[in-house]
XYZ file of N, CA and C in Angstrom:
387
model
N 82.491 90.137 92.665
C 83.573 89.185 92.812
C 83.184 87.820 92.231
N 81.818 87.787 92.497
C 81.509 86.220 91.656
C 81.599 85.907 90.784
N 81.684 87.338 89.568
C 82.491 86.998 87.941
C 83.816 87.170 87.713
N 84.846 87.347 89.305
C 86.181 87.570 88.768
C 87.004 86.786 88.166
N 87.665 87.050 87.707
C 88.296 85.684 86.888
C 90.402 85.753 87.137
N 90.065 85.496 88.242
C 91.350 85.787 88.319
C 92.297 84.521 89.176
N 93.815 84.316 89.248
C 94.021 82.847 89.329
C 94.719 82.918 91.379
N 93.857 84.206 91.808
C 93.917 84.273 93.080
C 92.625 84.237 93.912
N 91.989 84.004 93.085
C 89.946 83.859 94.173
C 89.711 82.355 93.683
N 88.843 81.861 94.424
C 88.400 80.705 94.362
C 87.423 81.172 93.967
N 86.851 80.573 92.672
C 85.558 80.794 91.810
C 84.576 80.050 91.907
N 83.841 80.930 92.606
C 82.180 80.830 92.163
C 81.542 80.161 91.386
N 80.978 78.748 90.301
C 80.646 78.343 89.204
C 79.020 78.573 89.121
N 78.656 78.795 90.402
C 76.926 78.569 90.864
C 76.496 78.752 92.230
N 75.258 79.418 92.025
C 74.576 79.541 93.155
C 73.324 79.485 92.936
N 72.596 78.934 94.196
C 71.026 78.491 93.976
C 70.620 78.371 95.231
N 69.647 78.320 95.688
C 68.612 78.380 97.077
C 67.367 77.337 96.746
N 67.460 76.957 98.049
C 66.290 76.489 98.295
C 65.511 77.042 99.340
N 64.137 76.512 99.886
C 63.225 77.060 100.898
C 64.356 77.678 102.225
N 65.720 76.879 102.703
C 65.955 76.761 103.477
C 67.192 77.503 103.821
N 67.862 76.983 102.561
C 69.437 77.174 102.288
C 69.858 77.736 101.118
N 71.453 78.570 101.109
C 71.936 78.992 99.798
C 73.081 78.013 99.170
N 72.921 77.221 98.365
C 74.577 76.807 98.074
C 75.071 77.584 97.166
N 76.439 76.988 97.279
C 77.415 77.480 96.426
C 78.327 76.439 95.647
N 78.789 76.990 94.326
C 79.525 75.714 93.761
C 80.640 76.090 93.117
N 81.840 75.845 94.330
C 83.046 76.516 93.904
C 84.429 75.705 93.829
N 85.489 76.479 93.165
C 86.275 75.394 93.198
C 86.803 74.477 94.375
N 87.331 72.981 93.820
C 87.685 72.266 94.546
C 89.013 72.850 95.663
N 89.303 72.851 96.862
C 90.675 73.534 96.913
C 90.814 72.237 98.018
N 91.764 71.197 97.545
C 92.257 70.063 98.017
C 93.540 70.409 99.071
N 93.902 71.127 99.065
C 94.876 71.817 100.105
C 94.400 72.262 101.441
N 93.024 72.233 101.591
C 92.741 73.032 103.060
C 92.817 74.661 103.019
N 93.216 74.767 104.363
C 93.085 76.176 104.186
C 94.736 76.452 105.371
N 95.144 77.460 105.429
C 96.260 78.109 106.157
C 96.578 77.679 107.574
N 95.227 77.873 108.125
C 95.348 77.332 109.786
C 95.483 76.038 109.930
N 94.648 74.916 108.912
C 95.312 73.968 108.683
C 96.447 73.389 108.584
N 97.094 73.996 107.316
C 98.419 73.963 107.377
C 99.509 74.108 108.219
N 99.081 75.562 109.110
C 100.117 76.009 110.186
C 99.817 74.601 111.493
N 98.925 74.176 111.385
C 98.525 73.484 112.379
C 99.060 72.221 112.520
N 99.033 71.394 111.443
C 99.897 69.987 111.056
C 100.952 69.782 110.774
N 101.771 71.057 110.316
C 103.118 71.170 109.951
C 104.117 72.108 110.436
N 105.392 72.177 111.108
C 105.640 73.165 111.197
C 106.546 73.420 110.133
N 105.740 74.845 109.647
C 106.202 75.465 108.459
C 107.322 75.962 108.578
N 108.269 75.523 107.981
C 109.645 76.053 107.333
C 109.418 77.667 107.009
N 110.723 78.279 106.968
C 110.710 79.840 106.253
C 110.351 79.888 105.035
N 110.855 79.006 104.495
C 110.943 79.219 102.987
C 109.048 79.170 102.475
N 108.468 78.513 103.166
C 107.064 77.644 103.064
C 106.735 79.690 103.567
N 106.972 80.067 104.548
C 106.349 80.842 105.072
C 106.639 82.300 104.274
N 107.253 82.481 103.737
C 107.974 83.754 102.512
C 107.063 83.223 101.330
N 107.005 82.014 100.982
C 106.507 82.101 99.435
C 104.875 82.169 99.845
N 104.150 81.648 100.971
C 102.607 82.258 101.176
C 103.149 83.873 101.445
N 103.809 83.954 102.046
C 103.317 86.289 102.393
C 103.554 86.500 100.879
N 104.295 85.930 99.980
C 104.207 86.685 98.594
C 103.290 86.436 98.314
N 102.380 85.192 98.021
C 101.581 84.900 97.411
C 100.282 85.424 98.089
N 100.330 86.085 99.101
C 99.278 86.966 99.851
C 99.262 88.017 99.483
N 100.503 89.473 99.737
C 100.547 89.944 98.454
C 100.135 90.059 96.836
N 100.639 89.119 96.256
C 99.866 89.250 94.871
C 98.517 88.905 94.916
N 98.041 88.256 96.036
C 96.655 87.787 96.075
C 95.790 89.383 96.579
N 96.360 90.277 97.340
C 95.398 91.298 97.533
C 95.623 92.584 96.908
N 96.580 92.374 95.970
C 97.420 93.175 94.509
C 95.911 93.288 93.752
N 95.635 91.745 93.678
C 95.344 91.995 92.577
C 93.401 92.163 92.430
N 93.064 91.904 93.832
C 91.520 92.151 94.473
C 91.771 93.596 94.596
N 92.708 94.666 95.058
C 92.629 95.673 95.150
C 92.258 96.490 93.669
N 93.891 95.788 92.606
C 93.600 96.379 91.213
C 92.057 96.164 90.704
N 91.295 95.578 91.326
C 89.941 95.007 90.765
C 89.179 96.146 91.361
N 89.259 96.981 92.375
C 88.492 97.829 92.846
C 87.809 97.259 94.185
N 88.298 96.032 94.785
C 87.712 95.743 96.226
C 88.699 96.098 97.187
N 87.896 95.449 98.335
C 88.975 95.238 99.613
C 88.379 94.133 100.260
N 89.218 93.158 100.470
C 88.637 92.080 100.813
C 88.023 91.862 102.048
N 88.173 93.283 103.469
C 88.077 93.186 104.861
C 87.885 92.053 105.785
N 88.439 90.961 105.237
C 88.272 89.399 106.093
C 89.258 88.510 105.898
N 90.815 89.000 105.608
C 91.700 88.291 105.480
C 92.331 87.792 106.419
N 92.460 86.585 106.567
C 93.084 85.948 107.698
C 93.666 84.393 107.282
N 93.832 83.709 107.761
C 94.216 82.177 107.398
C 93.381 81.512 106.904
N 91.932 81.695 107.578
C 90.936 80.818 107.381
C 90.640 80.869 106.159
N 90.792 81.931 105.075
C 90.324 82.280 103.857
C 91.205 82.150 103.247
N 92.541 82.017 103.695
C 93.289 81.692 102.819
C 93.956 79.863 102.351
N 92.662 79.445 100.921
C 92.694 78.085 100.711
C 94.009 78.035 100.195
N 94.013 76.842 99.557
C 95.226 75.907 98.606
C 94.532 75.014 98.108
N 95.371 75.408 96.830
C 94.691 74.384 95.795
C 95.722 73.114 95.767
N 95.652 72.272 94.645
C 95.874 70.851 94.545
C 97.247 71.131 94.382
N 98.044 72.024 94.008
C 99.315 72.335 93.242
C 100.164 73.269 94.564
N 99.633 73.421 96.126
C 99.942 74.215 97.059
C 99.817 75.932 96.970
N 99.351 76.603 95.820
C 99.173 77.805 95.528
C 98.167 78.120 96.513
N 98.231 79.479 96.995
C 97.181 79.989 97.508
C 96.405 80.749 96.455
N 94.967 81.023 97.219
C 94.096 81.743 96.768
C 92.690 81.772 97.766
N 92.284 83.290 97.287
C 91.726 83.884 98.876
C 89.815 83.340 98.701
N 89.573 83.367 99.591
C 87.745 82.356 99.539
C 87.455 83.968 100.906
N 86.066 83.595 100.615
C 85.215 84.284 101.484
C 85.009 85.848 101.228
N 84.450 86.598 100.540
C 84.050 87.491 100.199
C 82.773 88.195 100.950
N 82.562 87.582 101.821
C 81.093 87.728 101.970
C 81.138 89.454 102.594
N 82.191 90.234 102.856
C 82.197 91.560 103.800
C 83.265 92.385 102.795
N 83.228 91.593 101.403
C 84.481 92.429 100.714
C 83.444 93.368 100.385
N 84.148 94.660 99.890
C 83.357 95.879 99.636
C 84.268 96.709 98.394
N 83.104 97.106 97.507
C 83.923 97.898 96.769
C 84.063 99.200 96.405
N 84.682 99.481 95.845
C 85.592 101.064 96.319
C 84.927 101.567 94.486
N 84.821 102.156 94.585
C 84.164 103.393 93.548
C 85.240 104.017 92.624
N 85.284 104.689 91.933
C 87.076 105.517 91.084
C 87.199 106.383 92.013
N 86.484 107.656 92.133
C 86.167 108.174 93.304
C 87.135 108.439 94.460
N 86.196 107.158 94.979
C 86.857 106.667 96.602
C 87.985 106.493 96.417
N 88.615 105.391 95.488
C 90.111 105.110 95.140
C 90.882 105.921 94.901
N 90.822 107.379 94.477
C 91.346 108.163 93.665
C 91.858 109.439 95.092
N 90.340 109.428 95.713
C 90.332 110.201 97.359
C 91.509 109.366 98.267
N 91.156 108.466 98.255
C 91.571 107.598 99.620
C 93.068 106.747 99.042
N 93.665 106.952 98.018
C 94.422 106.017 97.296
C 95.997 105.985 98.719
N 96.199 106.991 99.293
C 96.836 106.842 99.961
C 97.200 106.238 101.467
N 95.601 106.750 102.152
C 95.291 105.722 103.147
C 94.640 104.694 103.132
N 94.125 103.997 101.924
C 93.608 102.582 101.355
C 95.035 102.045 101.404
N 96.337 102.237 101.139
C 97.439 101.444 100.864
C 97.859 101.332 102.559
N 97.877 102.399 103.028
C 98.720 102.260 104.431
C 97.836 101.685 105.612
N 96.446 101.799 105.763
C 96.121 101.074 106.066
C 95.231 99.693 105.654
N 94.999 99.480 104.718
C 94.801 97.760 104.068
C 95.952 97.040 104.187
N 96.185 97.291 102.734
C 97.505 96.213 102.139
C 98.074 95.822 103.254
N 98.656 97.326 104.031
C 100.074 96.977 104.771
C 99.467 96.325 106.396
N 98.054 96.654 106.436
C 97.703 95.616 107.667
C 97.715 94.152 107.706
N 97.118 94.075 106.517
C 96.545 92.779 105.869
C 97.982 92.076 105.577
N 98.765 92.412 105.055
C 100.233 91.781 105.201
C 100.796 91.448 106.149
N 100.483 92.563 107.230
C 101.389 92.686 108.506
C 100.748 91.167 109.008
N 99.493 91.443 109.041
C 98.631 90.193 109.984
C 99.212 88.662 109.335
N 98.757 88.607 108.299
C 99.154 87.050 107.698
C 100.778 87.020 107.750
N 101.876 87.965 107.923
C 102.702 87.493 107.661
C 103.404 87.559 109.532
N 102.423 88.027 110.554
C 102.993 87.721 111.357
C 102.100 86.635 112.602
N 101.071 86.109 111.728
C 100.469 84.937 112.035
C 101.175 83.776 111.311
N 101.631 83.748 110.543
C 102.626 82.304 109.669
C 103.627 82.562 110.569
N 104.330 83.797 111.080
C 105.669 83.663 111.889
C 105.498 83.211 112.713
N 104.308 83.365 113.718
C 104.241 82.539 115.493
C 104.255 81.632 114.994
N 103.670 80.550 114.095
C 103.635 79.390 113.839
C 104.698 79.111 113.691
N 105.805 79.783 112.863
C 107.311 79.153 112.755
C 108.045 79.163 114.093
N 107.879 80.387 114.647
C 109.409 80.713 115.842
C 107.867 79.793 116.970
C-alpha cells in the first residue's frame, strides 16, 4: 500500500527509524478526520450521502488493488484541504492473493464491502438523526 498511487489513500512519501521510533511522512490532510467532523458539526444529509459515496469508491478501489483494508471506521477516514475523503491507516490491511479473490470473490463482497459500508454509513447517520 505504501506505493499505491491512488487519489483515495493518503500517501506515504517516507519512512525512517531511529534507535527509538518509526516516522512517517505523509500527506498533509488539513481536514481532520470523520469523528472530528461528526463531532463539531452537525452534519447535514447531503454532507452525509456524499462521504458514504466517497467511502464506497474509497474501498472500490483498495479492494480493485487486491487489499482489504480491515480497520475502517471514522478515525481513518481523513479529509483533505478540498473536503474529499481518503482512507489513512493500513497498518492491519491484508492482501488477498488472485487465488483467494477468485475463491472467496463472493463472500469477500458480502461480507467486507457491505459491512464496511453498513458501519460508516450508519455511524454518519447517529450523528445526523
Amino acid at each position: 500500500m505504501a506505493h499505491a498511487n491512488s487519489p483515495w489513500i493518503v500517501q506515504l512519501h517516507f519512512a525512517f527509524q531511529d534507535q527509538k521510533y518509526l516516522y512517517m511522512v505523509m500527506d498533509y490532510m488539513p481536514g481532520g478526520d470523520l469523528v472530528n467532523l461528526m463531532s463539531n458539526y452537525e452534519v447535514p444529509e447531503k454532507w452525509a450521502k456524499f462521504y458514504c459515496a466517497e467511502v464506497v469508491l474509497a474501498l472500490d478501489a483498495i479492494h480493485n488493488m487486491g487489499f482489504v483494508h480491515r480497520d475502517v471506521k471514522p478515525d481513518n477516514m481523513l479529509l483533505d484541504r478540498h473536503g474529499h475523503l481518503k482512507l489513512a491507516d493500513f497498518g492491519t490491511c491484508m492482501r488477498m492473493d488472485v487465488v483467494s479473490v477468485l475463491d472467496l470473490i463472493f463472500l469477500f463482497y458480502i461480507l467486507n464491502i457491505q459491512y464496511e459500508i453498513i458501519y460508516v454509513c450508519i455511524s454518519i447517520l447517529i450523528v445526523i438523526y
